[in-house]
Amino acid sequence: MDLNTVWFILIAFLFMGFFVLEGFDFGVGMISPFLGKTDEQRRLLINSIGPFWDANEVWFVSAGAAMFAAFPNWYATLFSGFYVALFLLLIALMARGVAFEFRSKLSRESWRTFWDWAAFAGSVLPPFLWGIALANLMRGVPIDRHMNYVGSFWDLLSPYALLGGISLTLMCLLHGALFITLRFTGDMQHRARQAAKSIGVWTTIGMFLFVIYSYFETDIFIKVGFDPGSLPVFAALSILSVPFLVYTEHDGWAFIFSASAIAFSVATVFFDLFPRVMISSLSPLWNLTIYNAASGPYSLTVMSIIALTLLPVIILYQGWTYWVFRHRLQPGGHLDY
Amino acid sequence: MDTVWLDRWQFGMTTVYHFFFVPLTIGLVFLISVMETLYIVKKDSMYRRMAQFWAKLFLINFAIGVVTGIMQEFQFGMNWATYSRFVGDVFGPPLAIEALAAFFLESAFIGAWLFGWDKLSPKVHLLTIWMVTLGTSLSAFWILTANSFMQEPVGYVLAHGRAEMRSFGSLLINPQLRIEFPHVWLGAIATGAFFVAGVSAYYLLRKREVTMFAQSFRIGIFTALISSVLVVVVGHAQAQHLIHAQPMKMAASESLWHTSSYHAPWTLVAWIDSKNHRDTWSIKIPYVLSILSYNHTYGSVPGIEELQAKYVKQYGPGNYVPSVWIEFWTFRVMVGAGSLMIVLALYGALRGLREDKYILREKWFLKLMPWMIGLPLIANSTGWIMTEMGRQPWAVVGLLKTTNSISPTVGSPLVLMSILGFGAVYAAFAVVDVFLFVKFIRKGPDPEIGPDEMDATSAVQPLFET
């Protein structure tokens, strides 16, 4: 395996980490205005992701920075091309980050309501925009011979891409509801489970429609034929098992399988792209690949050594934080947010 | 509207804004780590309350630093795509290492610290805050590694129409980095120290919680003294390095239109006429520029006209002169603010050394210090503006011009939209930030609770109840 492939896998891994981890805290952000009936409940809900959400977001920052380091042309084309989408994404992430920090600083109700909705908007928009972005990455976008995106923001908003956005948002919502079932007991747990039951059905429908649509809209069919390979099959089995596990109240397993559904779906997207990183809808000759978009071999070598040394350590201490805060939240506990 | 102009404004605006919060984050978390260490060593719960009080202010600031930092990460791709393609091979790795080595560290451990007061043993809890300190400082190191490459490109070759890394080690021992990192880091520590000293002075003046804030004041003012003296020492070395590495920046910051005489005088103030390349009037002090530049009373310093002629020969026709007016004045404001910081820190440290009751008598000083919280911020910002604007017209000195760095497909309407969008959001953050700072400073620390009581109530005592 060459270093270009290693880096492609590493970036795919960082995105998987981002969607699995931040996926549930996006979900918690989306659902807490509805599940939390009182101010205390809403604070408890945000506290359930309190120790984690910041580090979860760093998976995205790392993925972006890794693209810059390993595939500068991918980084440049994607972020200058999807300018408006990224602009909205950044505003959303900003609103969300400060909302968590600021909401409990004043006890006035209007203040808290405002930041709750800022956190809500900041949690809905990112997965929606990412769904749109991933769908467009799979389908291909107008990229010219100079590796520049020559379309507009509106070109990104096809029905296919919108379905991708909706599916991913629903997936995160489900994932978040399941996370809440693990973090609480009693009434809140019960309500989260009820929510997961109704969301689960729609998520499954959305994801499957998206897969079917993908066969028409992308070149996956040409690439893999009727046999989709093991990754999407695992993704499909995972997503199908979630509603069943929710109904039988196996919360832990349901959460693990929603995580695995997200991980395998992201893996599928990257697998289908490979060895391309961006597909040009204008000419296959203008595709960005892991070779023409990459940094030089020296840079990739240095970065590989550093990243492969650091990642296990990062996973270790992040895992430790999840271990420290493994206990379920009780009303009356610390309400930092 | 000119897209390059708009891109530069967006970058300048977002960066200067981001850099209001970053140094305060780096400095404040360092001092909080010191306070919590004192709590562990002295087993005095006052230090725990102290750390928790400063942490409230820290977290308001940290949140904005983090969210504006994400923006910094992505605007290279958004607005400066050509730049990103050209230097990604060298410039990307330090950014990626920053994310992997520093961001992960600070974000994972700040969560553990904030929520872990009664879940972790005191020593492990102390370790988590030091990890945050390490993370924020490492973050500065890697960002400045990337920035130093723009100031002084090393360890690369030009191949395949771009800069490619040839020696990672050279990036790390870049002469520019060796002075830029300590200068910026010490400036950050001084920022946190002045903040702690200034806010403590506010309480001392009102005689609220005198014991705790006299101690806070001491921690702050001594750190302020040490860091502001060192920042000037390092800054002096940095200026001397400029003469060799970026003589044009040096000449512009001195408004030195022509190469100086053998004994170079230093211009204290000047009315600059950029159009005609001269100063309408100025006050000059003999020998001082030579001394500043070479530590001797002799030695001439290259001037703008001569350097311009040299660069035209070297790089082809073009204007290689940055804005002299901006360079000259930002440099002087920075140096002035830095000098004032030393004077204030020295006075405060001498007075603060004695018993608590003596510092309470220094009413004028205690009144002044809260206002001086802005002093390091002014020094930081003007210093960065001088460094970055002085690099113009280059994005990467000698390799890539700023005008050739932008995203070719991102037109001015888009950039204008994002300037307005981010500008509005940033302005709102600034208002909320100042509002919350003032509110929490007025409110003061949480009421004191005894150790027994503390354990019993901590489970139901919301940290941030208002």
Tab-separated table of N, CA, C and O in Angstrom, chain B residues 210-311:
chain	number	residue	atom	x	y	z
B	210	VAL	N	-10.267	40.174	50.145
B	210	VAL	CA	-8.913	40.720	50.041
B	210	VAL	C	-7.838	39.625	50.032
B	210	VAL	O	-6.929	39.652	49.207
B	211	THR	N	-7.954	38.657	50.946
B	211	THR	CA	-6.910	37.637	51.029
B	211	THR	C	-6.738	36.916	49.698
B	211	THR	O	-5.632	36.762	49.190
B	212	MET	N	-7.867	36.498	49.141
B	212	MET	CA	-7.789	35.722	47.907
B	212	MET	C	-7.281	36.563	46.743
B	212	MET	O	-6.427	36.130	45.966
B	213	PHE	N	-7.773	37.816	46.647
B	213	PHE	CA	-7.384	38.594	45.478
B	213	PHE	C	-6.017	39.248	45.627
B	213	PHE	O	-5.367	39.541	44.632
B	214	ALA	N	-5.573	39.455	46.873
B	214	ALA	CA	-4.192	39.913	47.032
B	214	ALA	C	-3.248	38.823	46.525
B	214	ALA	O	-2.234	39.096	45.877
B	215	GLN	N	-3.618	37.568	46.822
B	215	GLN	CA	-2.787	36.455	46.367
B	215	GLN	C	-2.868	36.289	44.839
B	215	GLN	O	-1.847	36.106	44.177
B	216	SER	N	-4.075	36.410	44.295
B	216	SER	CA	-4.247	36.400	42.835
B	216	SER	C	-3.420	37.502	42.191
B	216	SER	O	-2.753	37.302	41.173
B	217	PHE	N	-3.512	38.681	42.820
B	217	PHE	CA	-2.788	39.830	42.284
B	217	PHE	C	-1.293	39.544	42.236
B	217	PHE	O	-0.622	39.844	41.248
B	218	ARG	N	-0.775	38.949	43.314
B	218	ARG	CA	0.652	38.629	43.366
B	218	ARG	C	1.039	37.658	42.261
B	218	ARG	O	2.008	37.872	41.542
B	219	ILE	N	0.255	36.589	42.149
B	219	ILE	CA	0.548	35.601	41.098
B	219	ILE	C	0.544	36.296	39.735
B	219	ILE	O	1.433	36.100	38.909
B	220	GLY	N	-0.453	37.142	39.529
B	220	GLY	CA	-0.570	37.830	38.252
B	220	GLY	C	0.570	38.795	37.994
B	220	GLY	O	1.193	38.772	36.939
B	221	ILE	N	0.872	39.632	38.990
B	221	ILE	CA	1.810	40.724	38.732
B	221	ILE	C	3.250	40.210	38.592
B	221	ILE	O	4.020	40.731	37.784
B	222	PHE	N	3.600	39.161	39.358
B	222	PHE	CA	4.955	38.613	39.201
B	222	PHE	C	5.117	37.932	37.852
B	222	PHE	O	6.137	38.106	37.175
B	223	THR	N	4.091	37.193	37.451
B	223	THR	CA	4.139	36.591	36.120
B	223	THR	C	4.216	37.693	35.062
B	223	THR	O	4.949	37.573	34.074
B	224	ALA	N	3.462	38.756	35.282
B	224	ALA	CA	3.463	39.874	34.334
B	224	ALA	C	4.856	40.476	34.219
B	224	ALA	O	5.332	40.778	33.118
B	225	LEU	N	5.507	40.649	35.364
B	225	LEU	CA	6.831	41.263	35.345
B	225	LEU	C	7.824	40.385	34.576
B	225	LEU	O	8.499	40.851	33.657
B	226	ILE	N	7.890	39.113	34.957
B	226	ILE	CA	8.852	38.215	34.305
B	226	ILE	C	8.581	38.125	32.813
B	226	ILE	O	9.475	38.288	31.980
B	227	SER	N	7.309	37.909	32.451
B	227	SER	CA	7.020	37.719	31.029
B	227	SER	C	7.202	39.004	30.233
B	227	SER	O	7.687	38.960	29.102
B	228	SER	N	6.841	40.164	30.798
B	228	SER	CA	7.007	41.378	29.965
B	228	SER	C	8.472	41.768	29.797
B	228	SER	O	8.830	42.302	28.761
B	229	VAL	N	9.302	41.477	30.786
B	229	VAL	CA	10.732	41.758	30.578
B	229	VAL	C	11.283	40.812	29.508
B	229	VAL	O	11.934	41.241	28.551
B	230	LEU	N	10.957	39.524	29.649
B	230	LEU	CA	11.482	38.556	28.686
B	230	LEU	C	10.956	38.806	27.275
B	230	LEU	O	11.678	38.626	26.292
B	231	VAL	N	9.696	39.229	27.181
B	231	VAL	CA	9.125	39.441	25.848
B	231	VAL	C	9.875	40.562	25.119
B	231	VAL	O	10.079	40.515	23.910
B	232	VAL	N	10.327	41.551	25.872
B	232	VAL	CA	11.082	42.642	25.259
B	232	VAL	C	12.488	42.163	24.858
B	232	VAL	O	12.985	42.485	23.776
B	233	VAL	N	13.104	41.351	25.739
B	233	VAL	CA	14.428	40.816	25.417
B	233	VAL	C	14.380	40.006	24.116
B	233	VAL	O	15.172	40.201	23.197
B	234	VAL	N	13.385	39.117	24.039
B	234	VAL	CA	13.242	38.296	22.833
B	234	VAL	C	12.867	39.162	21.639
B	234	VAL	O	13.347	38.952	20.522
B	235	GLY	N	12.017	40.146	21.874
B	235	GLY	CA	11.606	41.042	20.806
B	235	GLY	C	12.786	41.790	20.207
B	235	GLY	O	12.848	41.992	18.989
B	236	HIS	N	13.714	42.159	21.047
B	236	HIS	CA	14.933	42.826	20.578
B	236	HIS	C	15.696	41.902	19.629
B	236	HIS	O	16.117	42.301	18.541
B	237	ALA	N	15.832	40.630	20.022
B	237	ALA	CA	16.507	39.655	19.157
B	237	ALA	C	15.760	39.498	17.839
B	237	ALA	O	16.365	39.371	16.765
B	238	GLN	N	14.429	39.557	17.936
B	238	GLN	CA	13.633	39.386	16.723
B	238	GLN	C	13.845	40.544	15.749
B	238	GLN	O	13.959	40.334	14.545
B	239	ALA	N	13.923	41.751	16.285
B	239	ALA	CA	14.149	42.916	15.438
B	239	ALA	C	15.515	42.821	14.755
B	239	ALA	O	15.667	43.130	13.572
B	240	GLN	N	16.508	42.361	15.518
B	240	GLN	CA	17.846	42.231	14.931
B	240	GLN	C	17.865	41.171	13.839
B	240	GLN	O	18.566	41.296	12.841
B	241	HIS	N	17.073	40.136	14.032
B	241	HIS	CA	17.007	39.091	13.012
B	241	HIS	C	16.369	39.615	11.730
B	241	HIS	O	16.745	39.216	10.625
B	242	LEU	N	15.417	40.542	11.887
B	242	LEU	CA	14.710	41.099	10.729
B	242	LEU	C	15.663	41.735	9.726
B	242	LEU	O	15.455	41.659	8.518
B	243	ILE	N	16.703	42.384	10.244
B	243	ILE	CA	17.629	43.097	9.366
B	243	ILE	C	18.224	42.148	8.325
B	243	ILE	O	18.449	42.524	7.182
B	244	HIS	N	18.430	40.900	8.723
B	244	HIS	CA	18.980	39.932	7.776
B	244	HIS	C	17.876	39.217	7.009
B	244	HIS	O	17.982	39.005	5.812
B	245	ALA	N	16.810	38.838	7.723
B	245	ALA	CA	15.800	37.983	7.107
B	245	ALA	C	14.808	38.780	6.260
B	245	ALA	O	14.486	38.388	5.139
B	246	GLN	N	14.312	39.881	6.783
B	246	GLN	CA	13.337	40.689	6.061
B	246	GLN	C	13.683	42.172	6.216
B	246	GLN	O	12.977	42.910	6.910
B	247	PRO	N	14.788	42.583	5.565
B	247	PRO	CA	15.245	43.969	5.750
B	247	PRO	C	14.195	45.008	5.358
B	247	PRO	O	14.145	46.083	5.953
B	248	MET	N	13.338	44.648	4.388
B	248	MET	CA	12.328	45.627	3.969
B	248	MET	C	11.337	45.909	5.104
B	248	MET	O	10.920	47.047	5.315
B	249	LYS	N	10.973	44.856	5.852
B	249	LYS	CA	10.049	45.046	6.971
B	249	LYS	C	10.682	45.961	8.025
B	249	LYS	O	10.033	46.846	8.575
B	250	MET	N	11.963	45.716	8.271
B	250	MET	CA	12.699	46.532	9.234
B	250	MET	C	12.745	47.988	8.778
B	250	MET	O	12.432	48.908	9.544
B	251	ALA	N	13.100	48.191	7.507
B	251	ALA	CA	13.209	49.558	6.981
B	251	ALA	C	11.864	50.271	7.061
B	251	ALA	O	11.785	51.437	7.466
B	252	ALA	N	10.791	49.536	6.714
B	252	ALA	CA	9.466	50.154	6.744
B	252	ALA	C	9.066	50.503	8.175
B	252	ALA	O	8.483	51.554	8.426
B	253	SER	N	9.406	49.626	9.110
B	253	SER	CA	8.999	49.892	10.485
B	253	SER	C	9.797	51.044	11.087
B	253	SER	O	9.442	51.561	12.135
B	254	GLU	N	10.885	51.449	10.431
B	254	GLU	CA	11.660	52.602	10.892
B	254	GLU	C	11.453	53.814	9.990
B	254	GLU	O	12.113	54.829	10.168
B	255	SER	N	10.588	53.656	8.983
B	255	SER	CA	10.400	54.702	7.979
B	255	SER	C	11.754	55.178	7.449
B	255	SER	O	12.018	56.377	7.295
B	256	LEU	N	12.615	54.222	7.157
B	256	LEU	CA	13.978	54.507	6.721
B	256	LEU	C	13.993	54.496	5.197
B	256	LEU	O	14.184	53.456	4.572
B	257	TRP	N	13.757	55.660	4.602
B	257	TRP	CA	13.595	55.705	3.140
B	257	TRP	C	14.897	55.405	2.424
B	257	TRP	O	14.908	54.809	1.357
B	258	HIS	N	16.007	55.839	3.035
B	258	HIS	CA	17.305	55.578	2.414
B	258	HIS	C	18.221	54.887	3.408
B	258	HIS	O	18.084	55.066	4.616
B	259	THR	N	19.145	54.096	2.883
B	259	THR	CA	20.101	53.410	3.746
B	259	THR	C	20.751	54.421	4.694
B	259	THR	O	21.142	55.504	4.281
B	260	SER	N	20.821	54.027	5.944
B	260	SER	CA	21.234	54.989	6.968
B	260	SER	C	22.732	55.255	6.908
B	260	SER	O	23.480	54.539	6.250
B	261	SER	N	23.142	56.272	7.633
B	261	SER	CA	24.569	56.570	7.742
B	261	SER	C	25.233	55.503	8.609
B	261	SER	O	24.575	54.611	9.139
B	262	TYR	N	26.543	55.589	8.749
B	262	TYR	CA	27.318	54.618	9.513
B	262	TYR	C	26.854	54.587	10.968
B	262	TYR	O	26.702	53.534	11.575
B	263	HIS	N	26.605	55.764	11.508
B	263	HIS	CA	26.006	55.848	12.831
B	263	HIS	C	24.528	56.157	12.642
B	263	HIS	O	24.160	57.299	12.391
B	264	ALA	N	23.698	55.132	12.766
B	264	ALA	CA	22.293	55.323	12.386
B	264	ALA	C	21.469	55.904	13.525
B	264	ALA	O	21.428	55.339	14.615
B	265	PRO	N	20.790	57.048	13.275
B	265	PRO	CA	19.897	57.597	14.297
B	265	PRO	C	18.546	56.889	14.256
B	265	PRO	O	18.161	56.344	13.229
B	266	TRP	N	17.843	56.920	15.372
B	266	TRP	CA	16.545	56.254	15.448
B	266	TRP	C	15.434	57.282	15.426
B	266	TRP	O	15.504	58.302	16.112
B	267	THR	N	14.405	57.031	14.614
B	267	THR	CA	13.288	57.957	14.517
B	267	THR	C	12.270	57.629	15.592
B	267	THR	O	11.714	56.533	15.606
B	268	LEU	N	12.048	58.596	16.482
B	268	LEU	CA	11.089	58.377	17.563
B	268	LEU	C	9.667	58.516	17.037
B	268	LEU	O	8.840	57.620	17.189
B	269	VAL	N	9.382	59.654	16.405
B	269	VAL	CA	8.100	59.875	15.747
B	269	VAL	C	8.357	60.571	14.429
B	269	VAL	O	9.377	61.235	14.251
B	270	ALA	N	7.415	60.402	13.482
B	270	ALA	CA	7.587	61.034	12.178
B	270	ALA	C	6.241	61.235	11.515
B	270	ALA	O	5.282	60.502	11.786
B	271	TRP	N	6.149	62.267	10.676
B	271	TRP	CA	4.991	62.438	9.810
B	271	TRP	C	5.410	61.897	8.455
B	271	TRP	O	6.290	62.426	7.801
B	272	ILE	N	4.770	60.774	8.056
B	272	ILE	CA	5.259	60.031	6.895
B	272	ILE	C	4.521	60.444	5.631
B	272	ILE	O	3.284	60.447	5.588
B	273	ASP	N	5.275	60.765	4.605
B	273	ASP	CA	4.717	61.103	3.302
B	273	ASP	C	5.049	59.943	2.354
B	273	ASP	O	6.089	59.946	1.684
B	274	SER	N	4.164	58.941	2.335
B	274	SER	CA	4.460	57.713	1.582
B	274	SER	C	4.574	57.970	0.083
B	274	SER	O	5.306	57.288	-0.625
B	275	LYS	N	3.811	58.938	-0.406
B	275	LYS	CA	3.778	59.182	-1.849
B	275	LYS	C	5.155	59.633	-2.337
B	275	LYS	O	5.665	59.140	-3.331
B	276	ASN	N	5.745	60.562	-1.611
B	276	ASN	CA	7.038	61.112	-2.047
B	276	ASN	C	8.230	60.457	-1.361
B	276	ASN	O	9.354	60.945	-1.465
B	277	HIS	N	7.946	59.365	-0.667
B	277	HIS	CA	9.025	58.623	-0.009
B	277	HIS	C	9.895	59.501	0.891
B	277	HIS	O	11.120	59.534	0.740
B	278	ARG	N	9.270	60.196	1.790
B	278	ARG	CA	10.052	60.978	2.739
B	278	ARG	C	9.206	61.255	3.983
B	278	ARG	O	7.995	61.061	3.971
B	279	ASP	N	9.873	61.687	5.043
B	279	ASP	CA	9.156	62.108	6.236
B	279	ASP	C	9.077	63.628	6.231
B	279	ASP	O	10.093	64.298	6.049
B	280	THR	N	7.865	64.168	6.409
B	280	THR	CA	7.710	65.617	6.400
B	280	THR	C	8.477	66.230	7.567
B	280	THR	O	9.154	67.232	7.419
B	281	TRP	N	8.334	65.637	8.725
B	281	TRP	CA	9.174	66.026	9.854
B	281	TRP	C	9.340	64.816	10.764
B	281	TRP	O	8.573	63.867	10.712
B	282	SER	N	10.374	64.851	11.583
B	282	SER	CA	10.591	63.711	12.476
B	282	SER	C	11.496	64.120	13.635
B	282	SER	O	12.196	65.126	13.566
B	283	ILE	N	11.434	63.326	14.698
B	283	ILE	CA	12.362	63.512	15.819
B	283	ILE	C	13.291	62.313	15.814
B	283	ILE	O	12.841	61.168	15.857
B	284	LYS	N	14.574	62.573	15.716
B	284	LYS	CA	15.538	61.472	15.635
B	284	LYS	C	16.482	61.487	16.823
B	284	LYS	O	16.868	62.545	17.310
B	285	ILE	N	16.853	60.291	17.293
B	285	ILE	CA	17.813	60.169	18.389
B	285	ILE	C	19.078	59.527	17.826
B	285	ILE	O	19.010	58.429	17.271
B	286	PRO	N	20.216	60.196	17.963
B	286	PRO	CA	21.436	59.681	17.335
B	286	PRO	C	21.844	58.308	17.868
B	286	PRO	O	21.577	57.990	19.038
B	287	TYR	N	22.463	57.531	17.033
B	287	TYR	CA	23.077	56.226	17.352
B	287	TYR	C	22.093	55.109	17.689
B	287	TYR	O	22.457	53.937	17.630
B	288	VAL	N	20.888	55.461	18.074
B	288	VAL	CA	20.038	54.436	18.686
B	288	VAL	C	19.672	53.313	17.710
B	288	VAL	O	19.619	52.132	18.082
B	289	LEU	N	19.440	53.634	16.417
B	289	LEU	CA	19.084	52.570	15.476
B	289	LEU	C	20.233	51.584	15.304
B	289	LEU	O	20.019	50.373	15.205
B	290	SER	N	21.452	52.117	15.271
B	290	SER	CA	22.618	51.217	15.193
B	290	SER	C	22.673	50.306	16.411
B	290	SER	O	22.902	49.096	16.301
B	291	ILE	N	22.433	50.907	17.587
B	291	ILE	CA	22.481	50.117	18.815
B	291	ILE	C	21.386	49.048	18.800
B	291	ILE	O	21.633	47.875	19.078
B	292	LEU	N	20.161	49.476	18.412
B	292	LEU	CA	19.048	48.520	18.357
B	292	LEU	C	19.340	47.394	17.376
B	292	LEU	O	18.985	46.241	17.601
B	293	SER	N	20.016	47.753	16.257
B	293	SER	CA	20.225	46.778	15.202
B	293	SER	C	21.401	45.858	15.466
B	293	SER	O	21.352	44.669	15.149
B	294	TYR	N	22.477	46.411	15.968
B	294	TYR	CA	23.702	45.608	16.065
B	294	TYR	C	24.318	45.594	17.459
B	294	TYR	O	25.397	45.037	17.642
B	295	ASN	N	23.718	46.252	18.434
B	295	ASN	CA	24.302	46.400	19.771
B	295	ASN	C	25.615	47.183	19.760
B	295	ASN	O	26.439	47.027	20.655
B	296	HIS	N	25.868	47.988	18.705
B	296	HIS	CA	27.023	48.888	18.631
B	296	HIS	C	26.505	50.289	18.335
B	296	HIS	O	25.374	50.428	17.895
B	297	THR	N	27.380	51.289	18.501
B	297	THR	CA	26.966	52.641	18.107
B	297	THR	C	27.157	52.853	16.610
B	297	THR	O	26.858	53.905	16.088
B	298	TYR	N	27.680	51.852	15.923
B	298	TYR	CA	27.905	51.996	14.484
B	298	TYR	C	27.241	50.836	13.746
B	298	TYR	O	26.869	49.825	14.336
B	299	GLY	N	27.132	50.976	12.438
B	299	GLY	CA	26.524	49.963	11.595
B	299	GLY	C	25.339	50.558	10.867
B	299	GLY	O	24.434	51.098	11.502
B	300	SER	N	25.367	50.517	9.531
B	300	SER	CA	24.273	51.154	8.808
B	300	SER	C	23.177	50.135	8.509
B	300	SER	O	23.416	48.938	8.451
B	301	VAL	N	21.952	50.655	8.351
B	301	VAL	CA	20.780	49.814	8.149
B	301	VAL	C	20.239	50.091	6.749
B	301	VAL	O	20.078	51.250	6.378
B	302	PRO	N	19.954	49.019	5.965
B	302	PRO	CA	19.490	49.238	4.584
B	302	PRO	C	18.147	49.954	4.536
B	302	PRO	O	17.262	49.694	5.362
B	303	GLY	N	17.993	50.853	3.536
B	303	GLY	CA	16.773	51.653	3.432
B	303	GLY	C	15.827	51.142	2.359
B	303	GLY	O	16.157	50.261	1.564
B	304	ILE	N	14.624	51.727	2.355
B	304	ILE	CA	13.539	51.258	1.486
B	304	ILE	C	13.881	51.371	0.010
B	304	ILE	O	13.743	50.409	-0.750
B	305	GLU	N	14.365	52.540	-0.422
B	305	GLU	CA	14.644	52.775	-1.849
B	305	GLU	C	15.668	51.776	-2.382
B	305	GLU	O	15.507	51.202	-3.454
B	306	GLU	N	16.728	51.580	-1.606
B	306	GLU	CA	17.799	50.687	-2.036
B	306	GLU	C	17.295	49.246	-2.112
B	306	GLU	O	17.618	48.508	-3.047
B	307	LEU	N	16.495	48.855	-1.109
B	307	LEU	CA	15.965	47.488	-1.094
B	307	LEU	C	14.994	47.270	-2.250
B	307	LEU	O	14.999	46.226	-2.901
B	308	GLN	N	14.171	48.302	-2.509
B	308	GLN	CA	13.230	48.220	-3.625
B	308	GLN	C	13.992	47.985	-4.935
B	308	GLN	O	13.634	47.084	-5.709
B	309	ALA	N	15.047	48.736	-5.147
B	309	ALA	CA	15.846	48.589	-6.367
B	309	ALA	C	16.443	47.184	-6.446
B	309	ALA	O	16.438	46.526	-7.491
B	310	LYS	N	16.907	46.699	-5.308
B	310	LYS	CA	17.510	45.368	-5.264
B	310	LYS	C	16.474	44.283	-5.599
B	310	LYS	O	16.748	43.340	-6.349
B	311	TYR	N	15.252	44.425	-5.056
B	311	TYR	CA	14.222	43.409	-5.283
B	311	TYR	C	13.723	43.427	-6.721
B	311	TYR	O	13.371	42.381	-7.268
